[in-house]
Amino acid sequence: MEVVIHSSLAELAVATADRFEGAADGRLQRIGLATGSSPLPLYDELIARHRRTGYLAAVEFFQLDEYVGLGGDDPNSYRQFLLEHVLGPLGLPAERLHAIDGAAADPFDEADRYEAELVAAGGVELQVLGLGSDGHIGFNEPGSSLGSLTRVKTLTATTRSDNARFFAAPEDVPHHVITQGVGTILRAGEIIVIATGAGKADAVAATVEGPLTSSVPGSALQLHPRVQIHLDEPAAANLARADYYRETLLARPRLPDPPR
Ligand code: F6R
């Protein structure tokens, strides 16, 4: 894993947005998007660049996860989050987002359908991830199979409490989600993880320097050959090898590897 520690969120936004330059000449066509607070500086930078160059005009986007029980038009759904924060400001139609239907009559069937849709599309060349304070990626909570595919998961109390800030009342946070599995995520050609703030410091250290374990699903990223994790100083605070990472010579963005 390439660990990149930034002195400001503005610097983090520029460095992560640089990984999308392949979209300018069509090398990058399918991008997976996380929701939540962590990727917002990146998304704002992508929108600013796109307004100057239009370089994301042909890209297709894929949802990472969705709450079970919330339809795609619900203001708290992750589909709406991505339309509001990414596709809308980019001026792209909603159809450009491959969405998970949280209100599907059978969420288990919907999970299988979405996994098949991803495979049929050829997978994503680039996946954006956040990191849960409990070490989750997507909504693969601790204990998730490291080979899992898109499926229904139950949120932990920690995650429901972390996400309560987006809802009118804590009890409104759904208990279940449909999420790409760890195995699904690991098929992406390249992965960018963004984690900021002191609340992520333990999860970052366990993900980057801890053993590979389903207790910390983020640690599965150690198996992927092309992962960058971008941090601010507070999120990097518990890394034993922080000084070493600061000397990292970053690989230039290059031709995307095909999805695995
Ligand atoms: C969101 C997702 C989650 C979040 C994680 C961090 O689509 O899959 O894994 O990335 O919970 O959330 P924030 O960035 O809000 O701290």
PDB file of C-alpha atoms and ligand atoms in Angstrom:
ATOM      1  CA  MET A   1       0.000   0.000   0.000  1.00  0.00           C
ATOM      2  CA  GLU A   2       1.291   3.449  -0.807  1.00  0.00           C
ATOM      3  CA  VAL A   3       0.672   5.647   2.235  1.00  0.00           C
ATOM      4  CA  VAL A   4       0.470   9.370   1.516  1.00  0.00           C
ATOM      5  CA  ILE A   5       0.304  11.815   4.433  1.00  0.00           C
ATOM      6  CA  HIS A   6      -0.882  15.312   3.569  1.00  0.00           C
ATOM      7  CA  SER A   7      -0.487  18.559   5.476  1.00  0.00           C
ATOM      8  CA  SER A   8      -3.865  19.885   4.286  1.00  0.00           C
ATOM      9  CA  LEU A   9      -7.121  18.650   2.788  1.00  0.00           C
ATOM     10  CA  ALA A  10      -6.479  20.891  -0.224  1.00  0.00           C
ATOM     11  CA  GLU A  11      -3.228  19.022  -0.896  1.00  0.00           C
ATOM     12  CA  LEU A  12      -5.041  15.686  -0.432  1.00  0.00           C
ATOM     13  CA  ALA A  13      -7.731  16.763  -2.906  1.00  0.00           C
ATOM     14  CA  VAL A  14      -5.167  17.628  -5.597  1.00  0.00           C
ATOM     15  CA  ALA A  15      -3.135  14.439  -5.117  1.00  0.00           C
ATOM     16  CA  THR A  16      -6.172  12.151  -5.257  1.00  0.00           C
ATOM     17  CA  ALA A  17      -7.736  13.993  -8.206  1.00  0.00           C
ATOM     18  CA  ASP A  18      -4.478  13.507 -10.127  1.00  0.00           C
ATOM     19  CA  ARG A  19      -5.247   9.763 -10.212  1.00  0.00           C
ATOM     20  CA  PHE A  20      -8.262  10.521 -12.448  1.00  0.00           C
ATOM     21  CA  GLU A  21      -6.287  12.133 -15.265  1.00  0.00           C
ATOM     22  CA  GLY A  22      -6.660   8.941 -17.351  1.00  0.00           C
ATOM     23  CA  ALA A  23     -10.257  10.032 -17.963  1.00  0.00           C
ATOM     24  CA  ALA A  24      -8.982  12.835 -20.207  1.00  0.00           C
ATOM     25  CA  ASP A  25      -8.145  10.462 -23.064  1.00  0.00           C
ATOM     26  CA  GLY A  26     -10.663   7.703 -22.354  1.00  0.00           C
ATOM     27  CA  ARG A  27      -8.286   5.344 -20.531  1.00  0.00           C
ATOM     28  CA  LEU A  28     -10.438   5.645 -17.411  1.00  0.00           C
ATOM     29  CA  GLN A  29     -14.082   4.872 -18.158  1.00  0.00           C
ATOM     30  CA  ARG A  30     -15.611   3.235 -15.087  1.00  0.00           C
ATOM     31  CA  ILE A  31     -15.175   4.653 -11.581  1.00  0.00           C
ATOM     32  CA  GLY A  32     -16.556   3.370  -8.284  1.00  0.00           C
ATOM     33  CA  LEU A  33     -17.600   6.020  -5.753  1.00  0.00           C
ATOM     34  CA  ALA A  34     -17.840   5.946  -1.957  1.00  0.00           C
ATOM     35  CA  THR A  35     -20.176   8.283  -0.111  1.00  0.00           C
ATOM     36  CA  GLY A  36     -19.566   9.921   3.300  1.00  0.00           C
ATOM     37  CA  SER A  37     -17.467  12.901   4.315  1.00  0.00           C
ATOM     38  CA  SER A  38     -13.957  11.675   3.485  1.00  0.00           C
ATOM     39  CA  PRO A  39     -14.072  11.873  -0.338  1.00  0.00           C
ATOM     40  CA  LEU A  40     -15.796  15.296  -0.505  1.00  0.00           C
ATOM     41  CA  PRO A  41     -12.552  17.324  -0.961  1.00  0.00           C
ATOM     42  CA  LEU A  42     -11.642  14.985  -3.838  1.00  0.00           C
ATOM     43  CA  TYR A  43     -15.096  15.265  -5.406  1.00  0.00           C
ATOM     44  CA  ASP A  44     -14.983  19.079  -5.227  1.00  0.00           C
ATOM     45  CA  GLU A  45     -11.596  19.051  -6.966  1.00  0.00           C
ATOM     46  CA  LEU A  46     -12.871  16.676  -9.686  1.00  0.00           C
ATOM     47  CA  ILE A  47     -15.857  18.963 -10.279  1.00  0.00           C
ATOM     48  CA  ALA A  48     -13.611  22.046 -10.559  1.00  0.00           C
ATOM     49  CA  ARG A  49     -11.316  20.298 -13.082  1.00  0.00           C
ATOM     50  CA  HIS A  50     -14.279  18.946 -15.048  1.00  0.00           C
ATOM     51  CA  ARG A  51     -15.784  22.434 -15.337  1.00  0.00           C
ATOM     52  CA  ARG A  52     -12.551  23.559 -17.024  1.00  0.00           C
ATOM     53  CA  THR A  53     -12.014  20.557 -19.311  1.00  0.00           C
ATOM     54  CA  GLY A  54     -15.146  18.356 -19.428  1.00  0.00           C
ATOM     55  CA  TYR A  55     -12.856  15.348 -19.019  1.00  0.00           C
ATOM     56  CA  LEU A  56     -15.315  13.196 -17.052  1.00  0.00           C
ATOM     57  CA  ALA A  57     -18.116  13.568 -19.615  1.00  0.00           C
ATOM     58  CA  ALA A  58     -17.962   9.953 -20.830  1.00  0.00           C
ATOM     59  CA  VAL A  59     -17.290   8.221 -17.497  1.00  0.00           C
ATOM     60  CA  GLU A  60     -19.727   5.790 -15.896  1.00  0.00           C
ATOM     61  CA  PHE A  61     -19.977   5.690 -12.127  1.00  0.00           C
ATOM     62  CA  PHE A  62     -20.806   2.784  -9.823  1.00  0.00           C
ATOM     63  CA  GLN A  63     -22.266   2.876  -6.342  1.00  0.00           C
ATOM     64  CA  LEU A  64     -20.343   1.149  -3.552  1.00  0.00           C
ATOM     65  CA  ASP A  65     -23.219   0.571  -1.145  1.00  0.00           C
ATOM     66  CA  GLU A  66     -26.797   1.540  -0.269  1.00  0.00           C
ATOM     67  CA  TYR A  67     -29.107   1.430   2.732  1.00  0.00           C
ATOM     68  CA  VAL A  68     -31.739  -1.307   2.653  1.00  0.00           C
ATOM     69  CA  GLY A  69     -35.205   0.239   2.822  1.00  0.00           C
ATOM     70  CA  LEU A  70     -34.321   3.585   1.243  1.00  0.00           C
ATOM     71  CA  GLY A  71     -35.421   4.115  -2.357  1.00  0.00           C
ATOM     72  CA  GLY A  72     -33.089   5.881  -4.770  1.00  0.00           C
ATOM     73  CA  ASP A  73     -35.059   9.126  -4.434  1.00  0.00           C
ATOM     74  CA  ASP A  74     -34.899   9.185  -0.634  1.00  0.00           C
ATOM     75  CA  PRO A  75     -32.781  12.181   0.452  1.00  0.00           C
ATOM     76  CA  ASN A  76     -30.766   9.913   2.789  1.00  0.00           C
ATOM     77  CA  SER A  77     -30.048   7.299   0.123  1.00  0.00           C
ATOM     78  CA  TYR A  78     -26.494   7.014  -1.131  1.00  0.00           C
ATOM     79  CA  ARG A  79     -27.780   7.327  -4.694  1.00  0.00           C
ATOM     80  CA  GLN A  80     -29.080  10.807  -3.825  1.00  0.00           C
ATOM     81  CA  PHE A  81     -25.793  11.630  -2.075  1.00  0.00           C
ATOM     82  CA  LEU A  82     -23.839  10.827  -5.232  1.00  0.00           C
ATOM     83  CA  LEU A  83     -26.269  12.702  -7.482  1.00  0.00           C
ATOM     84  CA  GLU A  84     -26.094  15.746  -5.206  1.00  0.00           C
ATOM     85  CA  HIS A  85     -22.338  15.776  -4.586  1.00  0.00           C
ATOM     86  CA  VAL A  86     -20.928  14.325  -7.797  1.00  0.00           C
ATOM     87  CA  LEU A  87     -23.080  13.711 -10.880  1.00  0.00           C
ATOM     88  CA  GLY A  88     -25.296  16.790 -10.493  1.00  0.00           C
ATOM     89  CA  PRO A  89     -22.395  19.247 -10.126  1.00  0.00           C
ATOM     90  CA  LEU A  90     -20.612  17.447 -12.999  1.00  0.00           C
ATOM     91  CA  GLY A  91     -23.710  18.077 -15.145  1.00  0.00           C
ATOM     92  CA  LEU A  92     -24.100  14.355 -15.867  1.00  0.00           C
ATOM     93  CA  PRO A  93     -27.462  12.571 -16.079  1.00  0.00           C
ATOM     94  CA  ALA A  94     -28.553  10.285 -13.240  1.00  0.00           C
ATOM     95  CA  GLU A  95     -28.489   7.328 -15.652  1.00  0.00           C
ATOM     96  CA  ARG A  96     -24.693   7.580 -15.660  1.00  0.00           C
ATOM     97  CA  LEU A  97     -24.711   6.212 -12.092  1.00  0.00           C
ATOM     98  CA  HIS A  98     -25.074   2.433 -11.827  1.00  0.00           C
ATOM     99  CA  ALA A  99     -27.240   2.323  -8.731  1.00  0.00           C
ATOM    100  CA  ILE A 100     -28.161  -0.204  -6.070  1.00  0.00           C
ATOM    101  CA  ASP A 101     -31.905  -0.200  -5.296  1.00  0.00           C
ATOM    102  CA  GLY A 102     -32.212  -0.173  -1.516  1.00  0.00           C
ATOM    103  CA  ALA A 103     -35.994  -0.437  -1.804  1.00  0.00           C
ATOM    104  CA  ALA A 104     -35.975  -3.559  -3.998  1.00  0.00           C
ATOM    105  CA  ALA A 105     -38.613  -6.090  -2.937  1.00  0.00           C
ATOM    106  CA  ASP A 106     -35.865  -8.638  -2.260  1.00  0.00           C
ATOM    107  CA  PRO A 107     -32.565  -7.021  -1.185  1.00  0.00           C
ATOM    108  CA  PHE A 108     -30.723 -10.355  -1.544  1.00  0.00           C
ATOM    109  CA  ASP A 109     -31.751 -10.601  -5.206  1.00  0.00           C
ATOM    110  CA  GLU A 110     -30.831  -6.939  -5.693  1.00  0.00           C
ATOM    111  CA  ALA A 111     -27.340  -7.607  -4.310  1.00  0.00           C
ATOM    112  CA  ASP A 112     -26.867 -10.489  -6.778  1.00  0.00           C
ATOM    113  CA  ARG A 113     -28.233  -8.355  -9.623  1.00  0.00           C
ATOM    114  CA  TYR A 114     -25.798  -5.533  -8.860  1.00  0.00           C
ATOM    115  CA  GLU A 115     -22.804  -7.855  -8.605  1.00  0.00           C
ATOM    116  CA  ALA A 116     -23.738  -9.269 -12.041  1.00  0.00           C
ATOM    117  CA  GLU A 117     -24.137  -5.733 -13.433  1.00  0.00           C
ATOM    118  CA  LEU A 118     -20.646  -4.826 -12.259  1.00  0.00           C
ATOM    119  CA  VAL A 119     -19.145  -7.948 -13.794  1.00  0.00           C
ATOM    120  CA  ALA A 120     -21.032  -7.455 -17.069  1.00  0.00           C
ATOM    121  CA  ALA A 121     -19.761  -3.869 -17.288  1.00  0.00           C
ATOM    122  CA  GLY A 122     -16.185  -5.128 -16.957  1.00  0.00           C
ATOM    123  CA  GLY A 123     -15.644  -3.864 -13.389  1.00  0.00           C
ATOM    124  CA  VAL A 124     -14.232  -0.499 -12.375  1.00  0.00           C
ATOM    125  CA  GLU A 125     -10.764   0.702 -13.290  1.00  0.00           C
ATOM    126  CA  LEU A 126     -10.628   2.982 -10.248  1.00  0.00           C
ATOM    127  CA  GLN A 127     -12.444   2.673  -6.913  1.00  0.00           C
ATOM    128  CA  VAL A 128     -12.681   5.435  -4.285  1.00  0.00           C
ATOM    129  CA  LEU A 129     -13.058   4.249  -0.687  1.00  0.00           C
ATOM    130  CA  GLY A 130     -13.416   5.779   2.754  1.00  0.00           C
ATOM    131  CA  LEU A 131     -12.519   3.836   5.903  1.00  0.00           C
ATOM    132  CA  GLY A 132     -14.891   3.228   8.814  1.00  0.00           C
ATOM    133  CA  SER A 133     -13.699   3.944  12.345  1.00  0.00           C
ATOM    134  CA  ASP A 134     -14.166   0.183  12.900  1.00  0.00           C
ATOM    135  CA  GLY A 135     -12.005  -0.637   9.860  1.00  0.00           C
ATOM    136  CA  HIS A 136     -14.802  -1.287   7.376  1.00  0.00           C
ATOM    137  CA  ILE A 137     -14.523  -0.667   3.648  1.00  0.00           C
ATOM    138  CA  GLY A 138     -17.785  -0.295   1.803  1.00  0.00           C
ATOM    139  CA  PHE A 139     -20.030  -1.616   4.546  1.00  0.00           C
ATOM    140  CA  ASN A 140     -18.016  -4.763   5.065  1.00  0.00           C
ATOM    141  CA  GLU A 141     -18.074  -4.701   8.825  1.00  0.00           C
ATOM    142  CA  PRO A 142     -15.549  -6.540  11.035  1.00  0.00           C
ATOM    143  CA  GLY A 143     -15.919 -10.283  10.502  1.00  0.00           C
ATOM    144  CA  SER A 144     -16.760  -9.933   6.810  1.00  0.00           C
ATOM    145  CA  SER A 145     -15.387 -12.613   4.541  1.00  0.00           C
ATOM    146  CA  LEU A 146     -12.361 -11.280   2.713  1.00  0.00           C
ATOM    147  CA  GLY A 147     -13.648 -13.029  -0.417  1.00  0.00           C
ATOM    148  CA  SER A 148     -17.202 -11.692  -0.132  1.00  0.00           C
ATOM    149  CA  LEU A 149     -19.219 -10.404  -3.088  1.00  0.00           C
ATOM    150  CA  THR A 150     -22.037  -7.842  -3.128  1.00  0.00           C
ATOM    151  CA  ARG A 151     -24.556  -8.839  -0.473  1.00  0.00           C
ATOM    152  CA  VAL A 152     -26.745  -7.695   2.410  1.00  0.00           C
ATOM    153  CA  LYS A 153     -24.876  -6.777   5.605  1.00  0.00           C
ATOM    154  CA  THR A 154     -25.960  -5.644   9.065  1.00  0.00           C
ATOM    155  CA  LEU A 155     -24.385  -2.406  10.306  1.00  0.00           C
ATOM    156  CA  THR A 156     -22.571  -2.394  13.646  1.00  0.00           C
ATOM    157  CA  ALA A 157     -23.712  -0.066  16.427  1.00  0.00           C
ATOM    158  CA  THR A 158     -20.477   1.901  15.879  1.00  0.00           C
ATOM    159  CA  THR A 159     -21.265   2.541  12.217  1.00  0.00           C
ATOM    160  CA  ARG A 160     -24.901   3.438  12.894  1.00  0.00           C
ATOM    161  CA  SER A 161     -23.745   5.921  15.515  1.00  0.00           C
ATOM    162  CA  ASP A 162     -21.031   7.338  13.162  1.00  0.00           C
ATOM    163  CA  ASN A 163     -23.649   7.857  10.431  1.00  0.00           C
ATOM    164  CA  ALA A 164     -26.403   9.251  12.667  1.00  0.00           C
ATOM    165  CA  ARG A 165     -25.205  12.779  11.814  1.00  0.00           C
ATOM    166  CA  PHE A 166     -26.787  12.451   8.366  1.00  0.00           C
ATOM    167  CA  PHE A 167     -30.245  11.554   9.747  1.00  0.00           C
ATOM    168  CA  ALA A 168     -32.913  13.514  11.650  1.00  0.00           C
ATOM    169  CA  ALA A 169     -32.750  11.027  14.566  1.00  0.00           C
ATOM    170  CA  PRO A 170     -30.245   8.258  15.435  1.00  0.00           C
ATOM    171  CA  GLU A 171     -32.985   5.620  15.300  1.00  0.00           C
ATOM    172  CA  ASP A 172     -33.639   6.542  11.652  1.00  0.00           C
ATOM    173  CA  VAL A 173     -30.308   5.034  10.547  1.00  0.00           C
ATOM    174  CA  PRO A 174     -31.170   1.771   8.772  1.00  0.00           C
ATOM    175  CA  HIS A 175     -29.817  -1.448  10.253  1.00  0.00           C
ATOM    176  CA  HIS A 176     -29.023  -3.114   6.927  1.00  0.00           C
ATOM    177  CA  VAL A 177     -27.211  -2.256   3.725  1.00  0.00           C
ATOM    178  CA  ILE A 178     -26.346  -3.753   0.375  1.00  0.00           C
ATOM    179  CA  THR A 179     -22.606  -3.426  -0.103  1.00  0.00           C
ATOM    180  CA  GLN A 180     -20.025  -4.498  -2.608  1.00  0.00           C
ATOM    181  CA  GLY A 181     -18.060  -7.288  -0.935  1.00  0.00           C
ATOM    182  CA  VAL A 182     -14.384  -7.209  -0.043  1.00  0.00           C
ATOM    183  CA  GLY A 183     -13.743  -9.554  -2.965  1.00  0.00           C
ATOM    184  CA  THR A 184     -15.752  -7.284  -5.274  1.00  0.00           C
ATOM    185  CA  ILE A 185     -13.732  -4.244  -4.193  1.00  0.00           C
ATOM    186  CA  LEU A 186     -10.428  -6.080  -4.657  1.00  0.00           C
ATOM    187  CA  ARG A 187     -11.254  -6.635  -8.357  1.00  0.00           C
ATOM    188  CA  ALA A 188     -10.915  -2.882  -9.073  1.00  0.00           C
ATOM    189  CA  GLY A 189      -7.904  -1.987 -11.221  1.00  0.00           C
ATOM    190  CA  GLU A 190      -6.742   0.651  -8.740  1.00  0.00           C
ATOM    191  CA  ILE A 191      -8.040   1.754  -5.334  1.00  0.00           C
ATOM    192  CA  ILE A 192      -7.769   5.121  -3.592  1.00  0.00           C
ATOM    193  CA  VAL A 193      -8.631   5.218   0.124  1.00  0.00           C
ATOM    194  CA  ILE A 194      -9.188   8.537   1.887  1.00  0.00           C
ATOM    195  CA  ALA A 195      -9.213   8.765   5.688  1.00  0.00           C
ATOM    196  CA  THR A 196      -9.076  12.002   7.658  1.00  0.00           C
ATOM    197  CA  GLY A 197      -9.408  13.049  11.290  1.00  0.00           C
ATOM    198  CA  ALA A 198      -8.266  11.589  14.602  1.00  0.00           C
ATOM    199  CA  GLY A 199     -11.299   9.289  14.754  1.00  0.00           C
ATOM    200  CA  LYS A 200      -9.761   7.194  11.973  1.00  0.00           C
ATOM    201  CA  ALA A 201      -6.250   6.886  13.457  1.00  0.00           C
ATOM    202  CA  ASP A 202      -6.745   3.417  14.990  1.00  0.00           C
ATOM    203  CA  ALA A 203      -8.488   2.027  11.896  1.00  0.00           C
ATOM    204  CA  VAL A 204      -5.761   3.432   9.626  1.00  0.00           C
ATOM    205  CA  ALA A 205      -2.966   1.854  11.689  1.00  0.00           C
ATOM    206  CA  ALA A 206      -4.752  -1.515  11.749  1.00  0.00           C
ATOM    207  CA  THR A 207      -5.493  -1.352   8.007  1.00  0.00           C
ATOM    208  CA  VAL A 208      -1.972  -0.409   6.944  1.00  0.00           C
ATOM    209  CA  GLU A 209       0.281  -2.012   9.561  1.00  0.00           C
ATOM    210  CA  GLY A 210      -1.869  -4.631  11.270  1.00  0.00           C
ATOM    211  CA  PRO A 211      -2.190  -8.284  10.306  1.00  0.00           C
ATOM    212  CA  LEU A 212      -4.458  -9.337   7.462  1.00  0.00           C
ATOM    213  CA  THR A 213      -7.677 -10.167   9.249  1.00  0.00           C
ATOM    214  CA  SER A 214     -11.416 -10.147   8.694  1.00  0.00           C
ATOM    215  CA  SER A 215     -11.630  -8.271  12.014  1.00  0.00           C
ATOM    216  CA  VAL A 216     -10.293  -5.269  10.086  1.00  0.00           C
ATOM    217  CA  PRO A 217     -11.740  -5.585   6.575  1.00  0.00           C
ATOM    218  CA  GLY A 218      -9.603  -2.672   5.363  1.00  0.00           C
ATOM    219  CA  SER A 219      -6.518  -4.842   5.948  1.00  0.00           C
ATOM    220  CA  ALA A 220      -7.571  -6.903   2.896  1.00  0.00           C
ATOM    221  CA  LEU A 221      -6.351  -3.974   0.797  1.00  0.00           C
ATOM    222  CA  GLN A 222      -2.821  -5.206   1.619  1.00  0.00           C
ATOM    223  CA  LEU A 223      -3.497  -7.934  -0.954  1.00  0.00           C
ATOM    224  CA  HIS A 224      -4.127  -5.499  -3.804  1.00  0.00           C
ATOM    225  CA  PRO A 225      -1.144  -4.411  -5.935  1.00  0.00           C
ATOM    226  CA  ARG A 226      -2.350  -0.863  -6.589  1.00  0.00           C
ATOM    227  CA  VAL A 227      -3.718   0.893  -3.505  1.00  0.00           C
ATOM    228  CA  GLN A 228      -2.966   4.383  -2.292  1.00  0.00           C
ATOM    229  CA  ILE A 229      -4.248   5.499   1.109  1.00  0.00           C
ATOM    230  CA  HIS A 230      -4.347   9.289   1.490  1.00  0.00           C
ATOM    231  CA  LEU A 231      -4.370  10.677   5.032  1.00  0.00           C
ATOM    232  CA  ASP A 232      -4.232  13.926   6.928  1.00  0.00           C
ATOM    233  CA  GLU A 233      -1.893  14.204   9.932  1.00  0.00           C
ATOM    234  CA  PRO A 234      -4.509  13.311  12.600  1.00  0.00           C
ATOM    235  CA  ALA A 235      -5.513  10.129  10.739  1.00  0.00           C
ATOM    236  CA  ALA A 236      -1.830   9.173  10.398  1.00  0.00           C
ATOM    237  CA  ALA A 237      -1.072   9.747  14.098  1.00  0.00           C
ATOM    238  CA  ASN A 238      -0.904   6.059  15.110  1.00  0.00           C
ATOM    239  CA  LEU A 239       1.233   4.804  12.223  1.00  0.00           C
ATOM    240  CA  ALA A 240       4.499   3.348  13.521  1.00  0.00           C
ATOM    241  CA  ARG A 241       6.256   3.952  10.202  1.00  0.00           C
ATOM    242  CA  ALA A 242       4.908   7.446   9.424  1.00  0.00           C
ATOM    243  CA  ASP A 243       8.377   8.902   8.862  1.00  0.00           C
ATOM    244  CA  TYR A 244       9.182   6.159   6.370  1.00  0.00           C
ATOM    245  CA  TYR A 245       5.956   6.796   4.429  1.00  0.00           C
ATOM    246  CA  ARG A 246       6.794  10.487   4.244  1.00  0.00           C
ATOM    247  CA  GLU A 247       9.804   9.521   2.101  1.00  0.00           C
ATOM    248  CA  THR A 248       7.610   7.569  -0.336  1.00  0.00           C
ATOM    249  CA  LEU A 249       8.386   8.215  -3.972  1.00  0.00           C
ATOM    250  CA  LEU A 250       4.909   8.124  -5.444  1.00  0.00           C
ATOM    251  CA  ALA A 251       4.235   6.173  -8.588  1.00  0.00           C
ATOM    252  CA  ARG A 252       3.019   8.448 -11.367  1.00  0.00           C
ATOM    253  CA  PRO A 253      -0.559   7.885 -12.525  1.00  0.00           C
ATOM    254  CA  ARG A 254      -0.219   5.550 -15.491  1.00  0.00           C
ATOM    255  CA  LEU A 255      -2.321   3.430 -17.762  1.00  0.00           C
ATOM    256  CA  PRO A 256      -5.038   1.906 -15.618  1.00  0.00           C
ATOM    257  CA  ASP A 257      -4.704  -1.818 -15.093  1.00  0.00           C
ATOM    258  CA  PRO A 258      -7.775  -3.672 -16.264  1.00  0.00           C
ATOM    259  CA  PRO A 259     -10.113  -4.752 -13.450  1.00  0.00           C
ATOM    260  CA  ARG A 260      -8.981  -8.050 -11.945  1.00  0.00           C
TER     261      ARG A 260
HETATM  262  C1  F6R B   1     -19.650   4.911   2.191  1.00  0.00           C
HETATM  263  C2  F6R B   1     -18.905   3.755   2.691  1.00  0.00           C
HETATM  264  C3  F6R B   1     -18.243   3.784   4.019  1.00  0.00           C
HETATM  265  C4  F6R B   1     -17.575   5.114   4.359  1.00  0.00           C
HETATM  266  C5  F6R B   1     -16.962   5.061   5.740  1.00  0.00           C
HETATM  267  C6  F6R B   1     -16.313   6.373   6.130  1.00  0.00           C
HETATM  268  O1  F6R B   1     -20.146   4.682   0.882  1.00  0.00           O
HETATM  269  O2  F6R B   1     -18.845   2.768   2.039  1.00  0.00           O
HETATM  270  O3  F6R B   1     -17.271   2.760   4.065  1.00  0.00           O
HETATM  271  O4  F6R B   1     -16.590   5.380   3.392  1.00  0.00           O
HETATM  272  O5  F6R B   1     -17.957   4.748   6.672  1.00  0.00           O
HETATM  273  O6  F6R B   1     -17.288   7.379   6.173  1.00  0.00           O
HETATM  274  P1  F6R B   1     -16.864   8.900   6.332  1.00  0.00           P
HETATM  275  O7  F6R B   1     -16.066   9.268   5.157  1.00  0.00           O
HETATM  276  O8  F6R B   1     -18.172   9.673   6.375  1.00  0.00           O
HETATM  277  O9  F6R B   1     -16.099   8.993   7.604  1.00  0.00           O
END
